[in-house]
Every structure is written in structure tokens, then in C-alpha cells.
């Protein structure tokens, strides 16, 4: 008797969910960043520096989602 | 007889969900922040200070999501 | 015979869901706040005061999500 | 034989879902509110009064989500 | 032998999902409303009247979510 043949770990789903927010967020950061650069091209260095700061802080949320299944049991 | 071979803890899913909001929120903060910097480059210090304040308050929500499974049983 | 090896409490998922809204909301508050500061730097005190009021009211929703599993059974 | 070791009440998930909308909504109200204050600082009293009216009406949706599990069975 | 110890009614989840949309919608109504008031403070009465009309129509969706489980069987 074979019931559902579903395999895999909930860790994959957990990472997938954790990647939704930073994915949208990084898009908003760079989308507004290129708009800001077009408005003030001479401030490109300042804008790029803060864009990458925001990118790193948002990306960290997804990377924590990679290690969580090892913590909680994968 | 093989039933579903699903493993893992609901804690991974809980963290993943808790990371969606801050991920989008941090993106909105930095996206609007670089726009504000391009409009008023001389206010960069004031803007970055409040951006990082908002970042820390939003990030806290995701970090609470890391410890919740230890509270409720992982 | 192997059935699912899934562990954890639904409380973790409940908190994770409750954190999505405030996470996005806090981002919107601070994102618009830094925009407003760049437009009226002399109103920074007034803006920050109302930003933190909105932050506290939105954050409360996530913190209620922390205690709900204790009310409904974790 | 190991079945799932999942515990908790669906009420926690219900509250979590009910908190998403008000969390985002309160953020939109206060985000636009601080923008409006920066545009018309002399109308701060009127704006804050209507911000808090909107906050109370949105928050009510989450608080109904707290009592629903008691109505439907937690 | 350990089975899942999950309790609760799907009615709570149904209400939670029904509250997401109105929660965001009410936020958009009041957020744009206070912006409109700051632009035209003398039209406050007209704006508030229409804000509350929109609020009542959006709120109705969530309140229908309260009675649905009684219709479909809680």
C-alpha cells in the first residue's frame, strides 16, 4: 500500500519563504537607487555605497534561512 | 508500506515567514533612503542614522522568529 | 515503515505570520519618514516622534503573536 | 513507528494571518501621516487625530482575530 | 505511538485570511486621507466622510469572514 510519495525536508520550504522578503526588498533598494542616480548623477558614489549597505543587511535575512534547518533539525 | 518521507521542523517555516516582512521592510527603508539622499545630499548623516534605526527595529522581528521555536518547542 | 518525521509547534508559524505585517509596516513608516526628513529637515523631531508612535503600535501586533500560542495552547 | 510530533492550535495561525493586514495598513497610515506632517506642520493635530482613528479601525481587525478561536473552538 | 496534537477550527484561519485584504485596504484609505487633509485642510469634513464610507465597505469583507464558518460549518 502506497500513500503519498512525498519526500524532502521542511528546511527547503523554510529557506524558500525566507527568500521572498529579501528578494522583493533588494529589488526595491536597487530600483529606487537607479532612480536616485538618474536624478543626481554626481551623487552616484554616495548612493551606491548606501544601496550596497542595504543590500547586505537584507541579504543576511535569507542567509540565516539557510542555516536555520541545521539548528532546528533538517 | 511507504508513507510520506517528510522531515524537518516547523521552526524553519516559522523563521522563513518571520523573515518576509523585515526583508521587504528593510528594502523600503533603504530604497526611500537613497531617494532622500539624492534629494538632500547634505542631510545624509541624519537620513542614514534614521535608516539604521528603522533597520534595527524591523530586523528585531526576524531575530525574534529565530528564538521562538526554542520557546514553543522546535 | 516510515511516516513523517515532522516536529515543532504551530506557535512558531503563528508568530512568523504575525511578524509579516509589522515588518512591512515598520519599513513603510521609516521609509516615508526619511523622505519627510529630507523634505523638511527642521521638522525632524516631530517626524521622529510620530514615526516611533507608529512603530510601537505596529510592533504590538507581532508581540501579541508571541503570547497567543500560550493562550491557545502551544 | 514515528508519526508527526506537531503540536499547537490553529488559533495561533488564525491570529497570525489576521495580523498581516493591519500590520501593513498601520504602516501605510503612519508612513503617509509623517509625509503629510512634513508638508503641513501646522496641521499636525488634525493629521494625528485621523491617523489614530484609522489605526484604531485597522487594529480592530487583528483584535477580532484574537477572539475568533474562542468562538470557533481553539 | 504519537500522533499530531493539533487542535482548533479552520474557521479561525478563514477569518485570518479574510482580514488581510481589509487591513491593507483600510491603511491605504486613511493613509491617502491624511495626505489629502494636509493638502486641503478646509475639506477635512468631506474627506473624513468619504474615508469612513470606504472603511465601512472594506470592513464588511472581514465581518463576512466572521460569519462564514457558521454558514459552512465551523
mmCIF file of C-alpha atoms in Angstrom:
data_model
loop_
_atom_site.group_PDB
_atom_site.id
_atom_site.type_symbol
_atom_site.label_atom_id
_atom_site.label_comp_id
_atom_site.label_asym_id
_atom_site.label_seq_id
_atom_site.Cartn_x
_atom_site.Cartn_y
_atom_site.Cartn_z
ATOM 1 C CA UNK A 1 0.000 0.000 0.000
ATOM 2 C CA UNK A 2 1.490 3.284 -1.090
ATOM 3 C CA UNK A 3 0.172 6.502 0.240
ATOM 4 C CA UNK A 4 1.667 9.880 -0.628
ATOM 5 C CA UNK A 5 5.160 9.638 -2.098
ATOM 6 C CA UNK A 6 6.228 12.990 -0.797
ATOM 7 C CA UNK A 7 9.836 13.293 0.233
ATOM 8 C CA UNK A 8 12.058 16.128 1.311
ATOM 9 C CA UNK A 9 12.643 18.352 4.271
ATOM 10 C CA UNK A 10 10.666 21.325 5.545
ATOM 11 C CA UNK A 11 14.012 23.177 5.585
ATOM 12 C CA UNK A 12 13.710 23.774 1.841
ATOM 13 C CA UNK A 13 10.322 25.388 2.337
ATOM 14 C CA UNK A 14 11.679 27.448 5.213
ATOM 15 C CA UNK A 15 14.515 28.825 3.071
ATOM 16 C CA UNK A 16 12.118 29.486 0.207
ATOM 17 C CA UNK A 17 9.873 31.571 2.439
ATOM 18 C CA UNK A 18 12.864 33.402 3.947
ATOM 19 C CA UNK A 19 13.999 34.374 0.428
ATOM 20 C CA UNK A 20 10.709 36.103 -0.514
ATOM 21 C CA UNK A 21 11.199 39.203 1.621
ATOM 22 C CA UNK A 22 14.853 39.990 0.802
ATOM 23 C CA UNK A 23 14.139 39.251 -2.874
ATOM 24 C CA UNK A 24 11.472 41.936 -3.015
ATOM 25 C CA UNK A 25 13.399 44.235 -0.686
ATOM 26 C CA UNK A 26 16.661 44.184 -2.682
ATOM 27 C CA UNK A 27 14.594 44.934 -5.774
ATOM 28 C CA UNK A 28 13.078 47.996 -4.096
ATOM 29 C CA UNK A 29 16.529 49.198 -2.969
ATOM 30 C CA UNK A 30 18.160 48.987 -6.416
ATOM 31 C CA UNK A 31 15.018 50.167 -8.214
ATOM 32 C CA UNK A 32 14.923 53.349 -6.128
ATOM 33 C CA UNK A 33 18.714 53.578 -6.295
ATOM 34 C CA UNK A 34 18.890 53.836 -10.070
ATOM 35 C CA UNK A 35 16.078 56.427 -9.948
ATOM 36 C CA UNK A 36 18.080 58.449 -7.423
ATOM 37 C CA UNK A 37 21.230 58.181 -9.578
ATOM 38 C CA UNK A 38 19.345 59.445 -12.612
ATOM 39 C CA UNK A 39 18.174 62.460 -10.580
ATOM 40 C CA UNK A 40 21.602 63.257 -9.114
ATOM 41 C CA UNK A 41 24.351 61.594 -11.226
ATOM 42 C CA UNK A 42 27.089 63.372 -9.225
ATOM 43 C CA UNK A 43 25.899 61.552 -6.041
ATOM 44 C CA UNK A 44 26.389 58.101 -7.586
ATOM 45 C CA UNK A 45 29.192 57.105 -5.194
ATOM 46 C CA UNK A 46 27.154 58.015 -2.100
ATOM 47 C CA UNK A 47 24.026 56.268 -3.419
ATOM 48 C CA UNK A 48 25.861 53.081 -4.467
ATOM 49 C CA UNK A 49 27.542 52.864 -1.072
ATOM 50 C CA UNK A 50 24.182 53.032 0.771
ATOM 51 C CA UNK A 51 22.499 50.686 -1.741
ATOM 52 C CA UNK A 52 25.123 48.033 -1.020
ATOM 53 C CA UNK A 53 24.760 48.599 2.740
ATOM 54 C CA UNK A 54 21.006 47.994 2.472
ATOM 55 C CA UNK A 55 21.584 45.011 0.179
ATOM 56 C CA UNK A 56 23.926 43.324 2.665
ATOM 57 C CA UNK A 57 21.516 43.854 5.585
ATOM 58 C CA UNK A 58 18.527 42.432 3.639
ATOM 59 C CA UNK A 59 20.533 39.543 2.158
ATOM 60 C CA UNK A 60 21.551 38.443 5.656
ATOM 61 C CA UNK A 61 17.911 37.503 6.388
ATOM 62 C CA UNK A 62 17.928 34.928 3.568
ATOM 63 C CA UNK A 63 21.326 33.512 4.567
ATOM 64 C CA UNK A 64 20.072 33.000 8.138
ATOM 65 C CA UNK A 65 17.280 30.981 6.498
ATOM 66 C CA UNK A 66 19.944 28.655 5.025
ATOM 67 C CA UNK A 67 21.415 27.740 8.405
ATOM 68 C CA UNK A 68 18.136 27.562 10.386
ATOM 69 C CA UNK A 69 17.282 23.963 9.311
ATOM 70 C CA UNK A 70 20.650 22.808 10.722
ATOM 71 C CA UNK A 71 19.713 24.444 14.028
ATOM 72 C CA UNK A 72 16.151 23.129 14.291
ATOM 73 C CA UNK A 73 16.784 19.716 12.717
ATOM 74 C CA UNK A 74 16.663 19.320 8.937
ATOM 75 C CA UNK B 1 4.435 0.482 3.095
ATOM 76 C CA UNK B 2 5.850 3.911 2.446
ATOM 77 C CA UNK B 3 4.095 6.962 3.640
ATOM 78 C CA UNK B 4 5.433 10.466 3.244
ATOM 79 C CA UNK B 5 9.148 10.818 3.956
ATOM 80 C CA UNK B 6 8.936 14.380 5.091
ATOM 81 C CA UNK B 7 11.364 15.516 7.750
ATOM 82 C CA UNK B 8 12.273 18.760 9.419
ATOM 83 C CA UNK B 9 10.937 21.147 11.993
ATOM 84 C CA UNK B 10 8.167 23.695 11.708
ATOM 85 C CA UNK B 11 10.659 26.140 13.244
ATOM 86 C CA UNK B 12 12.341 26.535 9.821
ATOM 87 C CA UNK B 13 9.000 27.508 8.302
ATOM 88 C CA UNK B 14 8.298 29.875 11.190
ATOM 89 C CA UNK B 15 11.615 31.681 10.682
ATOM 90 C CA UNK B 16 11.028 31.822 6.933
ATOM 91 C CA UNK B 17 7.665 33.506 7.408
ATOM 92 C CA UNK B 18 9.057 35.921 10.006
ATOM 93 C CA UNK B 19 11.784 36.968 7.526
ATOM 94 C CA UNK B 20 9.344 38.023 4.779
ATOM 95 C CA UNK B 21 8.157 41.224 6.453
ATOM 96 C CA UNK B 22 11.529 42.612 7.565
ATOM 97 C CA UNK B 23 13.028 41.674 4.173
ATOM 98 C CA UNK B 24 10.505 43.824 2.336
ATOM 99 C CA UNK B 25 10.565 46.480 5.063
ATOM 100 C CA UNK B 26 14.368 46.927 5.023
ATOM 101 C CA UNK B 27 14.139 47.255 1.258
ATOM 102 C CA UNK B 28 11.548 50.032 1.544
ATOM 103 C CA UNK B 29 13.643 51.861 4.173
ATOM 104 C CA UNK B 30 16.861 51.828 2.127
ATOM 105 C CA UNK B 31 15.035 52.403 -1.168
ATOM 106 C CA UNK B 32 13.424 55.562 0.174
ATOM 107 C CA UNK B 33 16.652 56.429 1.971
ATOM 108 C CA UNK B 34 18.769 56.627 -1.188
ATOM 109 C CA UNK B 35 15.993 58.666 -2.834
ATOM 110 C CA UNK B 36 16.050 61.074 0.119
ATOM 111 C CA UNK B 37 19.881 61.295 -0.066
ATOM 112 C CA UNK B 38 19.749 62.160 -3.754
ATOM 113 C CA UNK B 39 17.241 64.938 -2.962
ATOM 114 C CA UNK B 40 19.173 66.356 0.030
ATOM 115 C CA UNK B 41 22.808 65.122 -0.089
ATOM 116 C CA UNK B 42 23.733 67.456 2.815
ATOM 117 C CA UNK B 43 21.265 65.569 5.102
ATOM 118 C CA UNK B 44 22.996 62.210 4.510
ATOM 119 C CA UNK B 45 24.095 61.837 8.141
ATOM 120 C CA UNK B 46 20.590 62.456 9.517
ATOM 121 C CA UNK B 47 18.994 60.126 6.943
ATOM 122 C CA UNK B 48 21.469 57.275 7.451
ATOM 123 C CA UNK B 49 21.037 57.500 11.240
ATOM 124 C CA UNK B 50 17.238 57.121 10.966
ATOM 125 C CA UNK B 51 17.562 54.439 8.261
ATOM 126 C CA UNK B 52 19.688 52.321 10.596
ATOM 127 C CA UNK B 53 17.235 52.950 13.477
ATOM 128 C CA UNK B 54 14.388 51.643 11.325
ATOM 129 C CA UNK B 55 16.549 48.746 10.109
ATOM 130 C CA UNK B 56 17.321 47.639 13.677
ATOM 131 C CA UNK B 57 13.652 47.799 14.734
ATOM 132 C CA UNK B 58 12.491 45.784 11.684
ATOM 133 C CA UNK B 59 15.355 43.259 11.897
ATOM 134 C CA UNK B 60 14.392 42.527 15.516
ATOM 135 C CA UNK B 61 11.154 40.921 14.270
ATOM 136 C CA UNK B 62 13.125 38.333 12.254
ATOM 137 C CA UNK B 63 15.543 37.635 15.108
ATOM 138 C CA UNK B 64 12.590 37.026 17.474
ATOM 139 C CA UNK B 65 11.498 34.469 14.861
ATOM 140 C CA UNK B 66 14.833 32.663 15.354
ATOM 141 C CA UNK B 67 14.280 32.157 19.085
ATOM 142 C CA UNK B 68 10.524 31.417 19.009
ATOM 143 C CA UNK B 69 10.941 27.701 18.096
ATOM 144 C CA UNK B 70 13.100 27.265 21.197
ATOM 145 C CA UNK B 71 10.262 28.770 23.267
ATOM 146 C CA UNK B 72 7.374 26.791 21.739
ATOM 147 C CA UNK B 73 9.299 23.548 21.136
ATOM 148 C CA UNK B 74 11.319 23.060 17.938
ATOM 149 C CA UNK C 1 7.555 1.756 7.892
ATOM 150 C CA UNK C 2 8.425 5.436 7.917
ATOM 151 C CA UNK C 3 5.898 8.101 8.465
ATOM 152 C CA UNK C 4 6.579 11.802 8.532
ATOM 153 C CA UNK C 5 9.262 12.943 10.933
ATOM 154 C CA UNK C 6 7.970 16.426 11.329
ATOM 155 C CA UNK C 7 8.370 18.174 14.663
ATOM 156 C CA UNK C 8 7.649 21.612 16.067
ATOM 157 C CA UNK C 9 4.787 23.755 17.239
ATOM 158 C CA UNK C 10 2.266 25.708 15.203
ATOM 159 C CA UNK C 11 3.075 28.603 17.525
ATOM 160 C CA UNK C 12 6.288 29.237 15.543
ATOM 161 C CA UNK C 13 4.263 29.516 12.345
ATOM 162 C CA UNK C 14 1.730 31.774 14.058
ATOM 163 C CA UNK C 15 4.446 34.170 15.204
ATOM 164 C CA UNK C 16 6.054 34.085 11.766
ATOM 165 C CA UNK C 17 2.791 35.107 10.103
ATOM 166 C CA UNK C 18 2.120 37.803 12.717
ATOM 167 C CA UNK C 19 5.588 39.284 12.010
ATOM 168 C CA UNK C 20 5.000 39.763 8.257
ATOM 169 C CA UNK C 21 2.631 42.729 8.570
ATOM 170 C CA UNK C 22 4.573 44.760 11.156
ATOM 171 C CA UNK C 23 7.829 44.027 9.277
ATOM 172 C CA UNK C 24 6.470 45.598 6.101
ATOM 173 C CA UNK C 25 4.638 48.311 8.049
ATOM 174 C CA UNK C 26 7.695 49.457 10.018
ATOM 175 C CA UNK C 27 9.575 49.615 6.728
ATOM 176 C CA UNK C 28 6.891 51.857 5.208
ATOM 177 C CA UNK C 29 6.872 54.132 8.289
ATOM 178 C CA UNK C 30 10.653 54.652 8.352
ATOM 179 C CA UNK C 31 10.930 54.767 4.554
ATOM 180 C CA UNK C 32 8.427 57.594 4.360
ATOM 181 C CA UNK C 33 9.917 59.129 7.495
ATOM 182 C CA UNK C 34 13.391 59.615 5.987
ATOM 183 C CA UNK C 35 11.751 61.027 2.848
ATOM 184 C CA UNK C 36 9.822 63.501 5.015
ATOM 185 C CA UNK C 37 13.022 64.447 6.908
ATOM 186 C CA UNK C 38 14.844 65.151 3.647
ATOM 187 C CA UNK C 39 11.961 67.434 2.620
ATOM 188 C CA UNK C 40 11.691 69.277 5.980
ATOM 189 C CA UNK C 41 14.924 68.762 7.981
ATOM 190 C CA UNK C 42 13.735 71.299 10.611
ATOM 191 C CA UNK C 43 10.705 69.032 11.413
ATOM 192 C CA UNK C 44 12.941 66.047 12.297
ATOM 193 C CA UNK C 45 11.877 65.990 15.950
ATOM 194 C CA UNK C 46 8.152 65.979 15.131
ATOM 195 C CA UNK C 47 8.583 63.325 12.424
ATOM 196 C CA UNK C 48 10.719 61.004 14.548
ATOM 197 C CA UNK C 49 8.234 61.249 17.434
ATOM 198 C CA UNK C 50 5.327 60.155 15.196
ATOM 199 C CA UNK C 51 7.483 57.503 13.468
ATOM 200 C CA UNK C 52 8.198 55.904 16.842
ATOM 201 C CA UNK C 53 4.499 56.139 17.811
ATOM 202 C CA UNK C 54 3.558 54.246 14.639
ATOM 203 C CA UNK C 55 6.391 51.776 15.197
ATOM 204 C CA UNK C 56 5.175 50.952 18.714
ATOM 205 C CA UNK C 57 1.567 50.461 17.572
ATOM 206 C CA UNK C 58 2.601 48.167 14.669
ATOM 207 C CA UNK C 59 5.169 46.244 16.732
ATOM 208 C CA UNK C 60 2.462 45.452 19.301
ATOM 209 C CA UNK C 61 0.751 43.214 16.711
ATOM 210 C CA UNK C 62 3.855 40.998 16.465
ATOM 211 C CA UNK C 63 4.309 40.883 20.230
ATOM 212 C CA UNK C 64 0.666 39.780 20.647
ATOM 213 C CA UNK C 65 1.638 36.980 18.222
ATOM 214 C CA UNK C 66 4.314 35.897 20.708
ATOM 215 C CA UNK C 67 1.840 35.387 23.553
ATOM 216 C CA UNK C 68 -1.062 33.928 21.527
ATOM 217 C CA UNK C 69 0.332 30.341 21.479
ATOM 218 C CA UNK C 70 0.408 30.408 25.280
ATOM 219 C CA UNK C 71 -3.278 31.405 25.248
ATOM 220 C CA UNK C 72 -4.483 28.875 22.655
ATOM 221 C CA UNK C 73 -2.118 26.054 23.648
ATOM 222 C CA UNK C 74 1.378 25.836 22.161
ATOM 223 C CA UNK D 1 6.740 3.975 14.413
ATOM 224 C CA UNK D 2 7.013 7.736 14.486
ATOM 225 C CA UNK D 3 4.246 9.989 13.406
ATOM 226 C CA UNK D 4 4.412 13.738 13.319
ATOM 227 C CA UNK D 5 5.242 15.431 16.592
ATOM 228 C CA UNK D 6 3.418 18.590 15.730
ATOM 229 C CA UNK D 7 1.621 20.440 18.489
ATOM 230 C CA UNK D 8 -0.270 23.696 18.829
ATOM 231 C CA UNK D 9 -3.579 25.257 17.945
ATOM 232 C CA UNK D 10 -4.804 26.573 14.609
ATOM 233 C CA UNK D 11 -5.881 29.654 16.557
ATOM 234 C CA UNK D 12 -2.257 30.855 16.583
ATOM 235 C CA UNK D 13 -2.153 30.642 12.787
ATOM 236 C CA UNK D 14 -5.516 32.411 12.553
ATOM 237 C CA UNK D 15 -4.293 35.323 14.659
ATOM 238 C CA UNK D 16 -1.031 35.447 12.676
ATOM 239 C CA UNK D 17 -2.911 35.761 9.396
ATOM 240 C CA UNK D 18 -5.301 38.355 10.853
ATOM 241 C CA UNK D 19 -2.306 40.477 11.952
ATOM 242 C CA UNK D 20 -0.750 40.714 8.452
ATOM 243 C CA UNK D 21 -3.250 43.181 7.037
ATOM 244 C CA UNK D 22 -3.420 45.624 9.981
ATOM 245 C CA UNK D 23 0.391 45.474 10.294
ATOM 246 C CA UNK D 24 0.829 46.653 6.711
ATOM 247 C CA UNK D 25 -2.139 49.035 6.992
ATOM 248 C CA UNK D 26 -0.897 50.798 10.139
ATOM 249 C CA UNK D 27 2.451 51.237 8.401
ATOM 250 C CA UNK D 28 0.769 52.881 5.400
ATOM 251 C CA UNK D 29 -1.290 55.191 7.675
ATOM 252 C CA UNK D 30 1.691 56.402 9.727
ATOM 253 C CA UNK D 31 4.028 56.483 6.704
ATOM 254 C CA UNK D 32 1.674 58.809 4.856
ATOM 255 C CA UNK D 33 0.954 60.658 8.091
ATOM 256 C CA UNK D 34 4.559 61.735 8.643
ATOM 257 C CA UNK D 35 4.754 62.755 4.981
ATOM 258 C CA UNK D 36 1.623 64.885 5.463
ATOM 259 C CA UNK D 37 3.100 66.426 8.638
ATOM 260 C CA UNK D 38 6.275 67.381 6.808
ATOM 261 C CA UNK D 39 4.143 69.098 4.148
ATOM 262 C CA UNK D 40 1.850 70.929 6.624
ATOM 263 C CA UNK D 41 3.486 71.034 10.090
ATOM 264 C CA UNK D 42 0.737 73.363 11.364
ATOM 265 C CA UNK D 43 -1.906 70.635 10.667
ATOM 266 C CA UNK D 44 -0.165 68.100 12.921
ATOM 267 C CA UNK D 45 -3.064 67.915 15.397
ATOM 268 C CA UNK D 46 -5.662 67.232 12.693
ATOM 269 C CA UNK D 47 -3.438 64.651 10.961
ATOM 270 C CA UNK D 48 -2.558 62.783 14.162
ATOM 271 C CA UNK D 49 -6.223 62.636 15.168
ATOM 272 C CA UNK D 50 -7.200 60.988 11.865
ATOM 273 C CA UNK D 51 -4.109 58.742 11.895
ATOM 274 C CA UNK D 52 -5.169 57.366 15.276
ATOM 275 C CA UNK D 53 -8.777 56.946 14.047
ATOM 276 C CA UNK D 54 -7.518 54.853 11.122
ATOM 277 C CA UNK D 55 -5.164 52.959 13.420
ATOM 278 C CA UNK D 56 -7.997 52.002 15.794
ATOM 279 C CA UNK D 57 -10.251 50.830 12.954
ATOM 280 C CA UNK D 58 -7.475 48.702 11.376
ATOM 281 C CA UNK D 59 -6.263 47.339 14.711
ATOM 282 C CA UNK D 60 -9.795 46.119 15.451
ATOM 283 C CA UNK D 61 -9.396 43.523 12.666
ATOM 284 C CA UNK D 62 -6.426 41.942 14.455
ATOM 285 C CA UNK D 63 -8.172 42.013 17.827
ATOM 286 C CA UNK D 64 -11.199 40.236 16.309
ATOM 287 C CA UNK D 65 -8.641 37.617 15.216
ATOM 288 C CA UNK D 66 -7.715 37.152 18.882
ATOM 289 C CA UNK D 67 -11.254 36.281 19.948
ATOM 290 C CA UNK D 68 -12.260 34.218 16.882
ATOM 291 C CA UNK D 69 -10.569 30.987 18.100
ATOM 292 C CA UNK D 70 -12.635 31.215 21.292
ATOM 293 C CA UNK D 71 -15.785 31.459 19.149
ATOM 294 C CA UNK D 72 -14.956 28.647 16.714
ATOM 295 C CA UNK D 73 -13.157 26.405 19.220
ATOM 296 C CA UNK D 74 -9.446 26.819 19.907
ATOM 297 C CA UNK E 1 2.675 5.895 19.230
ATOM 298 C CA UNK E 2 2.427 9.665 18.974
ATOM 299 C CA UNK E 3 0.013 11.393 16.683
ATOM 300 C CA UNK E 4 -0.194 15.099 15.980
ATOM 301 C CA UNK E 5 -1.606 17.171 18.797
ATOM 302 C CA UNK E 6 -3.092 19.881 16.632
ATOM 303 C CA UNK E 7 -6.349 21.437 17.722
ATOM 304 C CA UNK E 8 -8.557 24.249 16.506
ATOM 305 C CA UNK E 9 -11.003 25.120 13.762
ATOM 306 C CA UNK E 10 -10.322 26.076 10.153
ATOM 307 C CA UNK E 11 -12.775 28.943 10.762
ATOM 308 C CA UNK E 12 -10.010 30.845 12.570
ATOM 309 C CA UNK E 13 -7.742 30.511 9.516
ATOM 310 C CA UNK E 14 -10.577 31.573 7.231
ATOM 311 C CA UNK E 15 -11.191 34.740 9.236
ATOM 312 C CA UNK E 16 -7.447 35.451 9.356
ATOM 313 C CA UNK E 17 -7.166 35.275 5.563
ATOM 314 C CA UNK E 18 -10.315 37.418 5.157
ATOM 315 C CA UNK E 19 -8.777 40.111 7.388
ATOM 316 C CA UNK E 20 -5.584 40.569 5.300
ATOM 317 C CA UNK E 21 -7.205 42.489 2.456
ATOM 318 C CA UNK E 22 -9.337 44.913 4.518
ATOM 319 C CA UNK E 23 -6.383 45.521 6.856
ATOM 320 C CA UNK E 24 -4.196 46.691 3.978
ATOM 321 C CA UNK E 25 -7.105 48.469 2.284
ATOM 322 C CA UNK E 26 -8.125 50.499 5.356
ATOM 323 C CA UNK E 27 -4.489 51.535 5.696
ATOM 324 C CA UNK E 28 -4.417 52.796 2.103
ATOM 325 C CA UNK E 29 -7.713 54.719 2.613
ATOM 326 C CA UNK E 30 -6.598 56.513 5.798
ATOM 327 C CA UNK E 31 -3.006 56.964 4.568
ATOM 328 C CA UNK E 32 -4.184 58.778 1.456
ATOM 329 C CA UNK E 33 -6.873 60.529 3.501
ATOM 330 C CA UNK E 34 -4.427 62.285 5.830
ATOM 331 C CA UNK E 35 -2.337 63.250 2.786
ATOM 332 C CA UNK E 36 -5.456 64.801 1.244
ATOM 333 C CA UNK E 37 -6.249 66.644 4.502
ATOM 334 C CA UNK E 38 -2.761 68.132 4.647
ATOM 335 C CA UNK E 39 -3.204 69.393 1.090
ATOM 336 C CA UNK E 40 -6.702 70.843 1.667
ATOM 337 C CA UNK E 41 -7.313 71.307 5.428
ATOM 338 C CA UNK E 42 -10.606 73.123 4.784
ATOM 339 C CA UNK E 43 -12.027 69.947 3.123
ATOM 340 C CA UNK E 44 -11.473 67.817 6.234
ATOM 341 C CA UNK E 45 -15.185 67.113 6.772
ATOM 342 C CA UNK E 46 -15.730 65.923 3.206
ATOM 343 C CA UNK E 47 -12.573 63.776 3.249
ATOM 344 C CA UNK E 48 -13.366 62.147 6.586
ATOM 345 C CA UNK E 49 -16.909 61.334 5.488
ATOM 346 C CA UNK E 50 -15.652 59.517 2.382
ATOM 347 C CA UNK E 51 -12.815 57.848 4.313
ATOM 348 C CA UNK E 52 -15.368 56.336 6.703
ATOM 349 C CA UNK E 53 -17.570 55.255 3.767
ATOM 350 C CA UNK E 54 -14.603 53.385 2.261
ATOM 351 C CA UNK E 55 -13.713 51.980 5.659
ATOM 352 C CA UNK E 56 -17.201 50.532 6.202
ATOM 353 C CA UNK E 57 -17.246 48.899 2.762
ATOM 354 C CA UNK E 58 -13.791 47.308 3.253
ATOM 355 C CA UNK E 59 -14.500 46.262 6.843
ATOM 356 C CA UNK E 60 -17.627 44.405 5.686
ATOM 357 C CA UNK E 61 -15.391 41.861 3.907
ATOM 358 C CA UNK E 62 -13.713 40.898 7.177
ATOM 359 C CA UNK E 63 -17.001 40.756 9.082
ATOM 360 C CA UNK E 64 -18.432 38.409 6.436
ATOM 361 C CA UNK E 65 -15.381 36.250 7.231
ATOM 362 C CA UNK E 66 -16.606 36.088 10.837
ATOM 363 C CA UNK E 67 -19.987 34.589 9.938
ATOM 364 C CA UNK E 68 -18.847 32.314 7.091
ATOM 365 C CA UNK E 69 -17.738 29.449 9.381
ATOM 366 C CA UNK E 70 -21.255 29.381 10.835
ATOM 367 C CA UNK E 71 -22.640 29.057 7.302
ATOM 368 C CA UNK E 72 -20.216 26.376 6.098
ATOM 369 C CA UNK E 73 -19.956 24.526 9.411
ATOM 370 C CA UNK E 74 -17.311 25.508 11.928
#
